Amino acid sequence: MPVWKTELRGDGLVLQITPRELNLADTLDCGQSFRFRRLETGEFEGVAFGQVLRLTQTADEILFHGIGRKEFEQYWSSYFDLPADYEGVKSSYAGDETLRTAAEFAGGIRLLRQERFETLISFLISQNNNIPRIKGCIEKLCRAFGEPVTGEWYAFPTPERLASLSREALAGLSLGYRDSYLIDCARRVADGRLDLDAVDRMELGAAREALRTVQGVGPKVAECVLLFGFHKLAAFPVDTWMRKVLANYYPRGFPEQYRETAGIAQQYLFHYIRKCGEASTPRG
DNA sequence: TACCAGGGCCTTT
DNA sequence: AAAGGCCATGGT
């Protein structure tokens, strides 16, 4: 288990970590999270746990603005999955040239431990959609139905709040036909038909089945929610980019030996093919 | 089976 | 500048 050095400085907490170990740009903009934006200063700002977080990354540290030790330990250390040994995972990929290369390129990505309901709703919105628009939809949703935090920021709405809404109330958020999916999902969570704590305790197959009971949760959305919202590292979302990776490098299927951390491998491969693929388009 | 349902980004023309 | 592909799911 890695041990990260921290110190209090000025108004915040400094975490001694390199971009190779945690790369904020790659981690916050690789499609797992939609609520962080890059400021003109290069800093990142976003909301999680109903709190605004602002971060500054340099070559050897990350500054968590306005954060004390207690909040860091309670929320952010876990959020960025700091206790996990990613170096060990990357080492385990050494025998596979493609995975090794992707891990060297994208190894600063960590799997965020995001809030479950927010992740479920976010990936319902993500289907058949692109990242700028997904971010816009979620921002409008929070602004309309979430509690104000500070400044321009609003918390993610609760299941109860969304469960009380009609499709008409969601008009104007540009959700399209996904509006009824959100309502069905929120109602299931609010009335207990879908118990997210219970899903968290299930093994992968059962968790997958439970999530699939929600309208609009198909195979792709389910894998994303399992990986990004429930931290089930064996979940393996396959989209058009991953299909290309699999066709090119793993025509006989993704190797069984990496199944336990397939989700981490997926993130490395996904980022690598998008940024580095010789043909940086999934078509063809 | 094939097509459609919002809508806007992105690449190609 | 304009056109058309694309996205993931459920319903017809």
PDB file of C-alpha atoms (C1' of nucleotides) in Angstrom:
ATOM      1  CA  MET A   1       0.000   0.000   0.000  1.00  0.00           C
ATOM      2  CA  PRO A   2       1.426   3.350  -1.007  1.00  0.00           C
ATOM      3  CA  VAL A   3       1.916   5.999   1.644  1.00  0.00           C
ATOM      4  CA  TRP A   4       1.539   9.559   0.424  1.00  0.00           C
ATOM      5  CA  LYS A   5       3.143  12.486   2.197  1.00  0.00           C
ATOM      6  CA  THR A   6       0.927  15.447   2.930  1.00  0.00           C
ATOM      7  CA  GLU A   7       1.458  18.791   4.579  1.00  0.00           C
ATOM      8  CA  LEU A   8      -0.669  21.813   5.381  1.00  0.00           C
ATOM      9  CA  ARG A   9       0.319  24.907   3.476  1.00  0.00           C
ATOM     10  CA  GLY A  10      -1.389  28.275   3.381  1.00  0.00           C
ATOM     11  CA  ASP A  11      -5.101  27.701   2.975  1.00  0.00           C
ATOM     12  CA  GLY A  12      -4.906  24.091   1.908  1.00  0.00           C
ATOM     13  CA  LEU A  13      -3.302  20.699   1.914  1.00  0.00           C
ATOM     14  CA  VAL A  14      -0.412  19.607  -0.270  1.00  0.00           C
ATOM     15  CA  LEU A  15      -0.187  16.032  -1.469  1.00  0.00           C
ATOM     16  CA  GLN A  16       3.227  14.922  -2.659  1.00  0.00           C
ATOM     17  CA  ILE A  17       2.469  12.968  -5.796  1.00  0.00           C
ATOM     18  CA  THR A  18       3.626  13.073  -9.407  1.00  0.00           C
ATOM     19  CA  PRO A  19       1.474  13.170 -12.539  1.00  0.00           C
ATOM     20  CA  ARG A  20       2.757   9.690 -13.292  1.00  0.00           C
ATOM     21  CA  GLU A  21       1.010   8.507 -10.120  1.00  0.00           C
ATOM     22  CA  LEU A  22      -2.075  10.746 -10.370  1.00  0.00           C
ATOM     23  CA  ASN A  23      -2.614  12.853 -13.462  1.00  0.00           C
ATOM     24  CA  LEU A  24      -5.533  15.184 -12.825  1.00  0.00           C
ATOM     25  CA  ALA A  25      -6.045  16.190 -16.447  1.00  0.00           C
ATOM     26  CA  ASP A  26      -6.229  12.593 -17.603  1.00  0.00           C
ATOM     27  CA  THR A  27      -8.201  11.333 -14.594  1.00  0.00           C
ATOM     28  CA  LEU A  28     -10.822  14.084 -14.605  1.00  0.00           C
ATOM     29  CA  ASP A  29     -11.240  14.235 -18.369  1.00  0.00           C
ATOM     30  CA  CYS A  30     -11.159  10.602 -19.462  1.00  0.00           C
ATOM     31  CA  GLY A  31     -14.916  10.146 -19.425  1.00  0.00           C
ATOM     32  CA  GLN A  32     -15.403   8.784 -15.903  1.00  0.00           C
ATOM     33  CA  SER A  33     -16.336  12.125 -14.347  1.00  0.00           C
ATOM     34  CA  PHE A  34     -18.373  14.997 -15.750  1.00  0.00           C
ATOM     35  CA  ARG A  35     -18.337  17.561 -12.963  1.00  0.00           C
ATOM     36  CA  PHE A  36     -14.844  18.997 -13.104  1.00  0.00           C
ATOM     37  CA  ARG A  37     -13.735  21.787 -15.336  1.00  0.00           C
ATOM     38  CA  ARG A  38     -10.366  23.240 -16.111  1.00  0.00           C
ATOM     39  CA  LEU A  39     -10.039  26.901 -15.151  1.00  0.00           C
ATOM     40  CA  GLU A  40      -8.067  29.410 -17.193  1.00  0.00           C
ATOM     41  CA  THR A  41      -5.354  29.167 -14.546  1.00  0.00           C
ATOM     42  CA  GLY A  42      -4.942  25.488 -15.359  1.00  0.00           C
ATOM     43  CA  GLU A  43      -6.452  24.534 -12.019  1.00  0.00           C
ATOM     44  CA  PHE A  44      -9.327  22.077 -11.793  1.00  0.00           C
ATOM     45  CA  GLU A  45     -12.584  22.815 -10.024  1.00  0.00           C
ATOM     46  CA  GLY A  46     -15.598  20.647  -9.455  1.00  0.00           C
ATOM     47  CA  VAL A  47     -18.120  19.299  -6.981  1.00  0.00           C
ATOM     48  CA  ALA A  48     -18.316  16.018  -5.121  1.00  0.00           C
ATOM     49  CA  PHE A  49     -19.989  15.143  -1.819  1.00  0.00           C
ATOM     50  CA  GLY A  50     -21.788  18.468  -2.048  1.00  0.00           C
ATOM     51  CA  GLN A  51     -18.519  20.353  -1.753  1.00  0.00           C
ATOM     52  CA  VAL A  52     -16.508  22.413  -4.184  1.00  0.00           C
ATOM     53  CA  LEU A  53     -12.951  21.216  -4.718  1.00  0.00           C
ATOM     54  CA  ARG A  54     -10.206  23.241  -6.407  1.00  0.00           C
ATOM     55  CA  LEU A  55      -6.926  21.592  -7.288  1.00  0.00           C
ATOM     56  CA  THR A  56      -3.544  22.740  -8.554  1.00  0.00           C
ATOM     57  CA  GLN A  57      -1.132  20.177  -9.964  1.00  0.00           C
ATOM     58  CA  THR A  58       2.616  20.710 -10.391  1.00  0.00           C
ATOM     59  CA  ALA A  59       5.424  18.318 -11.255  1.00  0.00           C
ATOM     60  CA  ASP A  60       5.635  16.880  -7.763  1.00  0.00           C
ATOM     61  CA  GLU A  61       2.524  17.865  -5.846  1.00  0.00           C
ATOM     62  CA  ILE A  62      -1.194  18.574  -5.867  1.00  0.00           C
ATOM     63  CA  LEU A  63      -2.633  21.402  -3.768  1.00  0.00           C
ATOM     64  CA  PHE A  64      -6.133  20.835  -2.405  1.00  0.00           C
ATOM     65  CA  HIS A  65      -7.391  24.377  -1.837  1.00  0.00           C
ATOM     66  CA  GLY A  66      -9.197  25.074   1.410  1.00  0.00           C
ATOM     67  CA  ILE A  67      -8.919  21.489   2.590  1.00  0.00           C
ATOM     68  CA  GLY A  68      -7.734  20.314   6.019  1.00  0.00           C
ATOM     69  CA  ARG A  69      -6.418  16.930   7.078  1.00  0.00           C
ATOM     70  CA  LYS A  70      -9.774  15.756   8.352  1.00  0.00           C
ATOM     71  CA  GLU A  71     -11.623  16.432   5.089  1.00  0.00           C
ATOM     72  CA  PHE A  72      -8.762  15.024   3.073  1.00  0.00           C
ATOM     73  CA  GLU A  73      -8.831  11.757   4.979  1.00  0.00           C
ATOM     74  CA  GLN A  74     -12.628  11.626   5.057  1.00  0.00           C
ATOM     75  CA  TYR A  75     -13.333  12.402   1.412  1.00  0.00           C
ATOM     76  CA  TRP A  76     -10.563  13.109  -1.033  1.00  0.00           C
ATOM     77  CA  SER A  77      -7.991  10.439  -0.253  1.00  0.00           C
ATOM     78  CA  SER A  78     -10.633   7.841  -1.009  1.00  0.00           C
ATOM     79  CA  TYR A  79     -12.120   9.784  -3.933  1.00  0.00           C
ATOM     80  CA  PHE A  80      -8.804   9.669  -5.772  1.00  0.00           C
ATOM     81  CA  ASP A  81      -8.289   6.044  -4.691  1.00  0.00           C
ATOM     82  CA  LEU A  82      -4.982   6.936  -3.065  1.00  0.00           C
ATOM     83  CA  PRO A  83      -4.731   3.828  -0.850  1.00  0.00           C
ATOM     84  CA  ALA A  84      -4.727   1.547  -3.912  1.00  0.00           C
ATOM     85  CA  ASP A  85      -1.494   0.221  -5.370  1.00  0.00           C
ATOM     86  CA  TYR A  86      -1.613   1.222  -9.027  1.00  0.00           C
ATOM     87  CA  GLU A  87       2.127   0.623  -9.466  1.00  0.00           C
ATOM     88  CA  GLY A  88       1.474  -3.010  -8.654  1.00  0.00           C
ATOM     89  CA  VAL A  89      -1.331  -3.182 -11.205  1.00  0.00           C
ATOM     90  CA  LYS A  90       0.845  -1.569 -13.858  1.00  0.00           C
ATOM     91  CA  SER A  91       3.665  -4.004 -13.078  1.00  0.00           C
ATOM     92  CA  SER A  92       1.286  -6.880 -13.664  1.00  0.00           C
ATOM     93  CA  TYR A  93       0.771  -5.626 -17.232  1.00  0.00           C
ATOM     94  CA  ALA A  94       4.492  -5.864 -18.076  1.00  0.00           C
ATOM     95  CA  GLY A  95       4.107  -9.122 -19.974  1.00  0.00           C
ATOM     96  CA  ASP A  96       1.600  -7.705 -22.461  1.00  0.00           C
ATOM     97  CA  GLU A  97       3.123  -5.237 -24.877  1.00  0.00           C
ATOM     98  CA  THR A  98      -0.086  -3.371 -25.641  1.00  0.00           C
ATOM     99  CA  LEU A  99      -1.096  -3.047 -22.003  1.00  0.00           C
ATOM    100  CA  ARG A 100       2.428  -2.103 -20.972  1.00  0.00           C
ATOM    101  CA  THR A 101       2.551   0.646 -23.589  1.00  0.00           C
ATOM    102  CA  ALA A 102      -0.905   1.943 -22.697  1.00  0.00           C
ATOM    103  CA  ALA A 103      -0.032   1.912 -18.974  1.00  0.00           C
ATOM    104  CA  GLU A 104       3.147   3.862 -19.605  1.00  0.00           C
ATOM    105  CA  PHE A 105       1.163   6.438 -21.558  1.00  0.00           C
ATOM    106  CA  ALA A 106      -1.935   6.655 -19.344  1.00  0.00           C
ATOM    107  CA  GLY A 107      -0.667   5.364 -15.998  1.00  0.00           C
ATOM    108  CA  GLY A 108      -1.577   8.600 -14.216  1.00  0.00           C
ATOM    109  CA  ILE A 109      -5.261   7.768 -14.497  1.00  0.00           C
ATOM    110  CA  ARG A 110      -6.860   6.523 -11.286  1.00  0.00           C
ATOM    111  CA  LEU A 111     -10.388   5.170 -10.929  1.00  0.00           C
ATOM    112  CA  LEU A 112     -12.339   7.750  -8.944  1.00  0.00           C
ATOM    113  CA  ARG A 113     -14.619   6.523  -6.187  1.00  0.00           C
ATOM    114  CA  GLN A 114     -17.598   8.598  -7.188  1.00  0.00           C
ATOM    115  CA  GLU A 115     -21.003   8.752  -5.568  1.00  0.00           C
ATOM    116  CA  ARG A 116     -23.261   5.958  -6.747  1.00  0.00           C
ATOM    117  CA  PHE A 117     -26.497   7.733  -7.557  1.00  0.00           C
ATOM    118  CA  GLU A 118     -24.711  10.545  -9.339  1.00  0.00           C
ATOM    119  CA  THR A 119     -22.751   8.047 -11.409  1.00  0.00           C
ATOM    120  CA  LEU A 120     -25.860   6.078 -12.326  1.00  0.00           C
ATOM    121  CA  ILE A 121     -27.739   9.161 -13.490  1.00  0.00           C
ATOM    122  CA  SER A 122     -24.685  10.562 -15.251  1.00  0.00           C
ATOM    123  CA  PHE A 123     -24.165   7.449 -17.336  1.00  0.00           C
ATOM    124  CA  LEU A 124     -27.860   7.234 -18.205  1.00  0.00           C
ATOM    125  CA  ILE A 125     -27.357  10.692 -19.681  1.00  0.00           C
ATOM    126  CA  SER A 126     -24.091   9.642 -21.320  1.00  0.00           C
ATOM    127  CA  GLN A 127     -25.695   7.105 -23.628  1.00  0.00           C
ATOM    128  CA  ASN A 128     -25.718   8.065 -27.279  1.00  0.00           C
ATOM    129  CA  ASN A 129     -24.180  11.366 -26.305  1.00  0.00           C
ATOM    130  CA  ASN A 130     -20.895  13.279 -26.286  1.00  0.00           C
ATOM    131  CA  ILE A 131     -18.888  14.624 -23.376  1.00  0.00           C
ATOM    132  CA  PRO A 132     -19.477  18.391 -23.765  1.00  0.00           C
ATOM    133  CA  ARG A 133     -23.208  17.811 -24.024  1.00  0.00           C
ATOM    134  CA  ILE A 134     -23.247  15.352 -21.122  1.00  0.00           C
ATOM    135  CA  LYS A 135     -21.499  17.939 -18.968  1.00  0.00           C
ATOM    136  CA  GLY A 136     -24.038  20.555 -20.024  1.00  0.00           C
ATOM    137  CA  CYS A 137     -26.995  18.325 -19.189  1.00  0.00           C
ATOM    138  CA  ILE A 138     -25.606  17.450 -15.753  1.00  0.00           C
ATOM    139  CA  GLU A 139     -24.819  21.076 -14.985  1.00  0.00           C
ATOM    140  CA  LYS A 140     -28.367  22.116 -15.892  1.00  0.00           C
ATOM    141  CA  LEU A 141     -29.761  19.245 -13.831  1.00  0.00           C
ATOM    142  CA  CYS A 142     -27.779  20.304 -10.756  1.00  0.00           C
ATOM    143  CA  ARG A 143     -28.613  23.961 -11.230  1.00  0.00           C
ATOM    144  CA  ALA A 144     -32.317  23.192 -11.504  1.00  0.00           C
ATOM    145  CA  PHE A 145     -32.736  20.573  -8.792  1.00  0.00           C
ATOM    146  CA  GLY A 146     -29.588  20.489  -6.639  1.00  0.00           C
ATOM    147  CA  GLU A 147     -28.832  22.396  -3.461  1.00  0.00           C
ATOM    148  CA  PRO A 148     -26.641  25.486  -3.936  1.00  0.00           C
ATOM    149  CA  VAL A 149     -23.084  25.039  -2.664  1.00  0.00           C
ATOM    150  CA  THR A 150     -21.018  28.126  -3.378  1.00  0.00           C
ATOM    151  CA  GLY A 151     -20.808  30.534  -6.269  1.00  0.00           C
ATOM    152  CA  GLU A 152     -21.927  28.869  -9.466  1.00  0.00           C
ATOM    153  CA  TRP A 153     -21.842  25.384  -8.030  1.00  0.00           C
ATOM    154  CA  TYR A 154     -24.749  23.175  -7.088  1.00  0.00           C
ATOM    155  CA  ALA A 155     -24.806  19.746  -5.490  1.00  0.00           C
ATOM    156  CA  PHE A 156     -26.057  16.767  -7.444  1.00  0.00           C
ATOM    157  CA  PRO A 157     -29.817  16.313  -6.862  1.00  0.00           C
ATOM    158  CA  THR A 158     -31.010  13.633  -4.450  1.00  0.00           C
ATOM    159  CA  PRO A 159     -32.966  10.572  -5.645  1.00  0.00           C
ATOM    160  CA  GLU A 160     -36.033  11.893  -3.802  1.00  0.00           C
ATOM    161  CA  ARG A 161     -35.919  15.224  -5.585  1.00  0.00           C
ATOM    162  CA  LEU A 162     -35.600  13.667  -9.018  1.00  0.00           C
ATOM    163  CA  ALA A 163     -38.228  11.050  -8.175  1.00  0.00           C
ATOM    164  CA  SER A 164     -40.758  13.822  -7.595  1.00  0.00           C
ATOM    165  CA  LEU A 165     -40.370  15.243 -11.091  1.00  0.00           C
ATOM    166  CA  SER A 166     -42.369  14.796 -14.273  1.00  0.00           C
ATOM    167  CA  ARG A 167     -41.002  14.643 -17.792  1.00  0.00           C
ATOM    168  CA  GLU A 168     -42.327  18.160 -18.271  1.00  0.00           C
ATOM    169  CA  ALA A 169     -40.157  19.386 -15.392  1.00  0.00           C
ATOM    170  CA  LEU A 170     -37.110  17.990 -17.151  1.00  0.00           C
ATOM    171  CA  ALA A 171     -37.925  19.676 -20.447  1.00  0.00           C
ATOM    172  CA  GLY A 172     -35.305  22.269 -21.265  1.00  0.00           C
ATOM    173  CA  LEU A 173     -32.423  20.194 -19.957  1.00  0.00           C
ATOM    174  CA  SER A 174     -31.792  18.729 -23.434  1.00  0.00           C
ATOM    175  CA  LEU A 175     -32.072  15.205 -22.107  1.00  0.00           C
ATOM    176  CA  GLY A 176     -34.111  14.069 -25.081  1.00  0.00           C
ATOM    177  CA  TYR A 177     -35.721  10.665 -24.681  1.00  0.00           C
ATOM    178  CA  ARG A 178     -33.460  10.010 -21.664  1.00  0.00           C
ATOM    179  CA  ASP A 179     -35.737  12.062 -19.380  1.00  0.00           C
ATOM    180  CA  SER A 180     -37.985   9.096 -18.622  1.00  0.00           C
ATOM    181  CA  TYR A 181     -34.939   6.961 -17.836  1.00  0.00           C
ATOM    182  CA  LEU A 182     -33.840   9.438 -15.152  1.00  0.00           C
ATOM    183  CA  ILE A 183     -37.266   9.480 -13.568  1.00  0.00           C
ATOM    184  CA  ASP A 184     -37.587   5.692 -13.563  1.00  0.00           C
ATOM    185  CA  CYS A 185     -34.122   5.406 -12.058  1.00  0.00           C
ATOM    186  CA  ALA A 186     -34.671   8.024  -9.339  1.00  0.00           C
ATOM    187  CA  ARG A 187     -38.003   6.470  -8.347  1.00  0.00           C
ATOM    188  CA  ARG A 188     -36.502   3.003  -8.074  1.00  0.00           C
ATOM    189  CA  VAL A 189     -33.726   4.305  -5.840  1.00  0.00           C
ATOM    190  CA  ALA A 190     -36.005   6.531  -3.782  1.00  0.00           C
ATOM    191  CA  ASP A 191     -38.583   3.833  -3.047  1.00  0.00           C
ATOM    192  CA  GLY A 192     -36.009   1.123  -2.424  1.00  0.00           C
ATOM    193  CA  ARG A 193     -36.665  -1.124  -5.414  1.00  0.00           C
ATOM    194  CA  LEU A 194     -33.029  -0.477  -6.288  1.00  0.00           C
ATOM    195  CA  ASP A 195     -30.848  -0.484  -3.153  1.00  0.00           C
ATOM    196  CA  LEU A 196     -27.479   0.956  -4.135  1.00  0.00           C
ATOM    197  CA  ASP A 197     -25.851  -0.165  -0.875  1.00  0.00           C
ATOM    198  CA  ALA A 198     -27.004  -3.699  -1.619  1.00  0.00           C
ATOM    199  CA  VAL A 199     -25.691  -3.489  -5.178  1.00  0.00           C
ATOM    200  CA  ASP A 200     -22.349  -2.407  -3.753  1.00  0.00           C
ATOM    201  CA  ARG A 201     -22.144  -5.620  -1.750  1.00  0.00           C
ATOM    202  CA  MET A 202     -23.093  -7.879  -4.678  1.00  0.00           C
ATOM    203  CA  GLU A 203     -20.642  -9.743  -6.829  1.00  0.00           C
ATOM    204  CA  LEU A 204     -20.276  -8.433 -10.358  1.00  0.00           C
ATOM    205  CA  GLY A 205     -22.887 -10.554 -12.116  1.00  0.00           C
ATOM    206  CA  ALA A 206     -25.638  -9.901  -9.595  1.00  0.00           C
ATOM    207  CA  ALA A 207     -24.828  -6.194  -9.464  1.00  0.00           C
ATOM    208  CA  ARG A 208     -25.039  -6.078 -13.230  1.00  0.00           C
ATOM    209  CA  GLU A 209     -28.479  -7.721 -13.197  1.00  0.00           C
ATOM    210  CA  ALA A 210     -29.733  -5.347 -10.513  1.00  0.00           C
ATOM    211  CA  LEU A 211     -28.666  -2.269 -12.454  1.00  0.00           C
ATOM    212  CA  ARG A 212     -30.154  -3.613 -15.663  1.00  0.00           C
ATOM    213  CA  THR A 213     -33.616  -3.429 -14.074  1.00  0.00           C
ATOM    214  CA  VAL A 214     -33.498   0.332 -14.623  1.00  0.00           C
ATOM    215  CA  GLN A 215     -34.897   1.509 -17.946  1.00  0.00           C
ATOM    216  CA  GLY A 216     -32.110   2.823 -20.108  1.00  0.00           C
ATOM    217  CA  VAL A 217     -29.370   0.785 -18.440  1.00  0.00           C
ATOM    218  CA  GLY A 218     -28.013  -1.526 -21.118  1.00  0.00           C
ATOM    219  CA  PRO A 219     -24.715  -3.424 -21.159  1.00  0.00           C
ATOM    220  CA  LYS A 220     -22.495  -0.403 -21.794  1.00  0.00           C
ATOM    221  CA  VAL A 221     -24.089   1.889 -19.199  1.00  0.00           C
ATOM    222  CA  ALA A 222     -24.124  -0.921 -16.620  1.00  0.00           C
ATOM    223  CA  GLU A 223     -20.390  -1.564 -17.009  1.00  0.00           C
ATOM    224  CA  CYS A 224     -19.598   2.140 -16.696  1.00  0.00           C
ATOM    225  CA  VAL A 225     -21.693   2.481 -13.547  1.00  0.00           C
ATOM    226  CA  LEU A 226     -20.167  -0.654 -12.025  1.00  0.00           C
ATOM    227  CA  LEU A 227     -16.655   0.577 -12.714  1.00  0.00           C
ATOM    228  CA  PHE A 228     -16.994   4.275 -11.977  1.00  0.00           C
ATOM    229  CA  GLY A 229     -19.729   4.269  -9.321  1.00  0.00           C
ATOM    230  CA  PHE A 230     -19.163   0.969  -7.531  1.00  0.00           C
ATOM    231  CA  HIS A 231     -15.444   0.578  -8.135  1.00  0.00           C
ATOM    232  CA  LYS A 232     -15.886  -2.949  -9.424  1.00  0.00           C
ATOM    233  CA  LEU A 233     -12.544  -3.200 -11.190  1.00  0.00           C
ATOM    234  CA  ALA A 234     -13.478  -6.259 -13.217  1.00  0.00           C
ATOM    235  CA  ALA A 235     -16.205  -4.285 -15.020  1.00  0.00           C
ATOM    236  CA  PHE A 236     -15.175  -3.676 -18.613  1.00  0.00           C
ATOM    237  CA  PRO A 237     -17.086  -1.079 -20.656  1.00  0.00           C
ATOM    238  CA  VAL A 238     -16.794  -1.627 -24.396  1.00  0.00           C
ATOM    239  CA  ASP A 239     -17.632   1.274 -26.671  1.00  0.00           C
ATOM    240  CA  THR A 240     -16.659   1.962 -30.246  1.00  0.00           C
ATOM    241  CA  TRP A 241     -13.080   2.856 -29.250  1.00  0.00           C
ATOM    242  CA  MET A 242     -12.622  -0.262 -27.165  1.00  0.00           C
ATOM    243  CA  ARG A 243     -14.090  -2.359 -29.948  1.00  0.00           C
ATOM    244  CA  LYS A 244     -11.317  -1.065 -32.149  1.00  0.00           C
ATOM    245  CA  VAL A 245      -8.689  -1.870 -29.513  1.00  0.00           C
ATOM    246  CA  LEU A 246     -10.041  -5.370 -29.078  1.00  0.00           C
ATOM    247  CA  ALA A 247     -10.193  -5.967 -32.828  1.00  0.00           C
ATOM    248  CA  ASN A 248      -6.652  -4.714 -33.378  1.00  0.00           C
ATOM    249  CA  TYR A 249      -4.810  -6.104 -30.391  1.00  0.00           C
ATOM    250  CA  TYR A 250      -6.967  -8.801 -28.798  1.00  0.00           C
ATOM    251  CA  PRO A 251      -8.822 -10.527 -31.624  1.00  0.00           C
ATOM    252  CA  ARG A 252      -9.201 -13.647 -29.468  1.00  0.00           C
ATOM    253  CA  GLY A 253     -10.653 -11.654 -26.576  1.00  0.00           C
ATOM    254  CA  PHE A 254      -9.211  -9.700 -23.681  1.00  0.00           C
ATOM    255  CA  PRO A 255      -6.767 -11.926 -21.743  1.00  0.00           C
ATOM    256  CA  GLU A 256      -8.350 -13.773 -18.863  1.00  0.00           C
ATOM    257  CA  GLN A 257      -5.320 -13.230 -16.643  1.00  0.00           C
ATOM    258  CA  TYR A 258      -6.095  -9.505 -16.395  1.00  0.00           C
ATOM    259  CA  ARG A 259      -9.768  -9.979 -15.608  1.00  0.00           C
ATOM    260  CA  GLU A 260      -9.565  -8.751 -12.005  1.00  0.00           C
ATOM    261  CA  THR A 261      -8.342  -5.286 -13.020  1.00  0.00           C
ATOM    262  CA  ALA A 262      -9.861  -5.233 -16.497  1.00  0.00           C
ATOM    263  CA  GLY A 263     -11.519  -1.908 -15.761  1.00  0.00           C
ATOM    264  CA  ILE A 264      -8.190  -0.237 -15.034  1.00  0.00           C
ATOM    265  CA  ALA A 265      -6.755  -1.763 -18.185  1.00  0.00           C
ATOM    266  CA  GLN A 266      -9.768  -0.461 -20.080  1.00  0.00           C
ATOM    267  CA  GLN A 267      -9.065   3.078 -18.897  1.00  0.00           C
ATOM    268  CA  TYR A 268      -5.427   2.889 -19.962  1.00  0.00           C
ATOM    269  CA  LEU A 269      -6.286   1.389 -23.341  1.00  0.00           C
ATOM    270  CA  PHE A 270      -9.172   3.795 -23.946  1.00  0.00           C
ATOM    271  CA  HIS A 271      -7.048   6.844 -23.201  1.00  0.00           C
ATOM    272  CA  TYR A 272      -4.141   5.494 -25.224  1.00  0.00           C
ATOM    273  CA  ILE A 273      -6.139   4.733 -28.360  1.00  0.00           C
ATOM    274  CA  ARG A 274      -7.950   8.054 -28.267  1.00  0.00           C
ATOM    275  CA  LYS A 275      -4.853  10.182 -27.813  1.00  0.00           C
ATOM    276  CA  CYS A 276      -2.235   8.049 -29.479  1.00  0.00           C
ATOM    277  CA  GLY A 277      -3.925   5.708 -31.904  1.00  0.00           C
ATOM    278  CA  GLU A 278      -2.225   5.817 -35.304  1.00  0.00           C
ATOM    279  CA  ALA A 279      -5.695   6.373 -36.705  1.00  0.00           C
ATOM    280  CA  SER A 280      -7.309   8.420 -33.977  1.00  0.00           C
ATOM    281  CA  THR A 281     -10.764   7.573 -35.127  1.00  0.00           C
ATOM    282  CA  PRO A 282     -12.819   4.542 -34.194  1.00  0.00           C
ATOM    283  CA  ARG A 283     -14.209   4.234 -37.692  1.00  0.00           C
ATOM    284  CA  GLY A 284     -12.741   2.179 -40.468  1.00  0.00           C
TER     285      GLY A 284
ATOM    286  C1'  DT B   1     -35.533  -6.829 -39.065  1.00  0.00           C
ATOM    287  C1'  DA B   2     -34.845  -2.402 -39.519  1.00  0.00           C
ATOM    288  C1'  DC B   3     -35.641   1.866 -38.063  1.00  0.00           C
ATOM    289  C1'  DC B   4     -36.607   5.666 -34.972  1.00  0.00           C
ATOM    290  C1'  DA B   5     -36.290   8.892 -30.904  1.00  0.00           C
ATOM    291  C1'  DG B   6     -33.166  14.772 -29.025  1.00  0.00           C
ATOM    292  C1'  DG B   7     -29.310  16.911 -30.338  1.00  0.00           C
ATOM    293  C1'  DG B   8     -24.827  18.566 -31.037  1.00  0.00           C
ATOM    294  C1'  DC B   9     -19.969  17.391 -31.664  1.00  0.00           C
ATOM    295  C1'  DC B  10     -16.679  16.099 -34.981  1.00  0.00           C
ATOM    296  C1'  DT B  11     -14.772  14.759 -39.294  1.00  0.00           C
ATOM    297  C1'  DT B  12     -15.132  14.979 -44.002  1.00  0.00           C
ATOM    298  C1'  DT B  13     -16.556  17.176 -48.026  1.00  0.00           C
TER     299       DT B  13
ATOM    300  C1'  DA C   1     -19.944  26.515 -45.209  1.00  0.00           C
ATOM    301  C1'  DA C   2     -22.496  22.386 -45.440  1.00  0.00           C
ATOM    302  C1'  DA C   3     -23.280  17.475 -44.890  1.00  0.00           C
ATOM    303  C1'  DG C   4     -23.457  13.411 -42.643  1.00  0.00           C
ATOM    304  C1'  DG C   5     -21.758   9.955 -39.177  1.00  0.00           C
ATOM    305  C1'  DC C   6     -21.960   8.919 -34.610  1.00  0.00           C
ATOM    306  C1'  DC C   7     -23.516   7.654 -29.882  1.00  0.00           C
ATOM    307  C1'  DA C   8     -26.704   3.195 -26.478  1.00  0.00           C
ATOM    308  C1'  DT C   9     -31.082   1.797 -25.369  1.00  0.00           C
ATOM    309  C1'  DG C  10     -35.883   0.584 -25.781  1.00  0.00           C
ATOM    310  C1'  DG C  11     -39.867   0.533 -28.402  1.00  0.00           C
ATOM    311  C1'  DT C  12     -42.486  -0.009 -32.713  1.00  0.00           C
TER     312       DT C  12
END
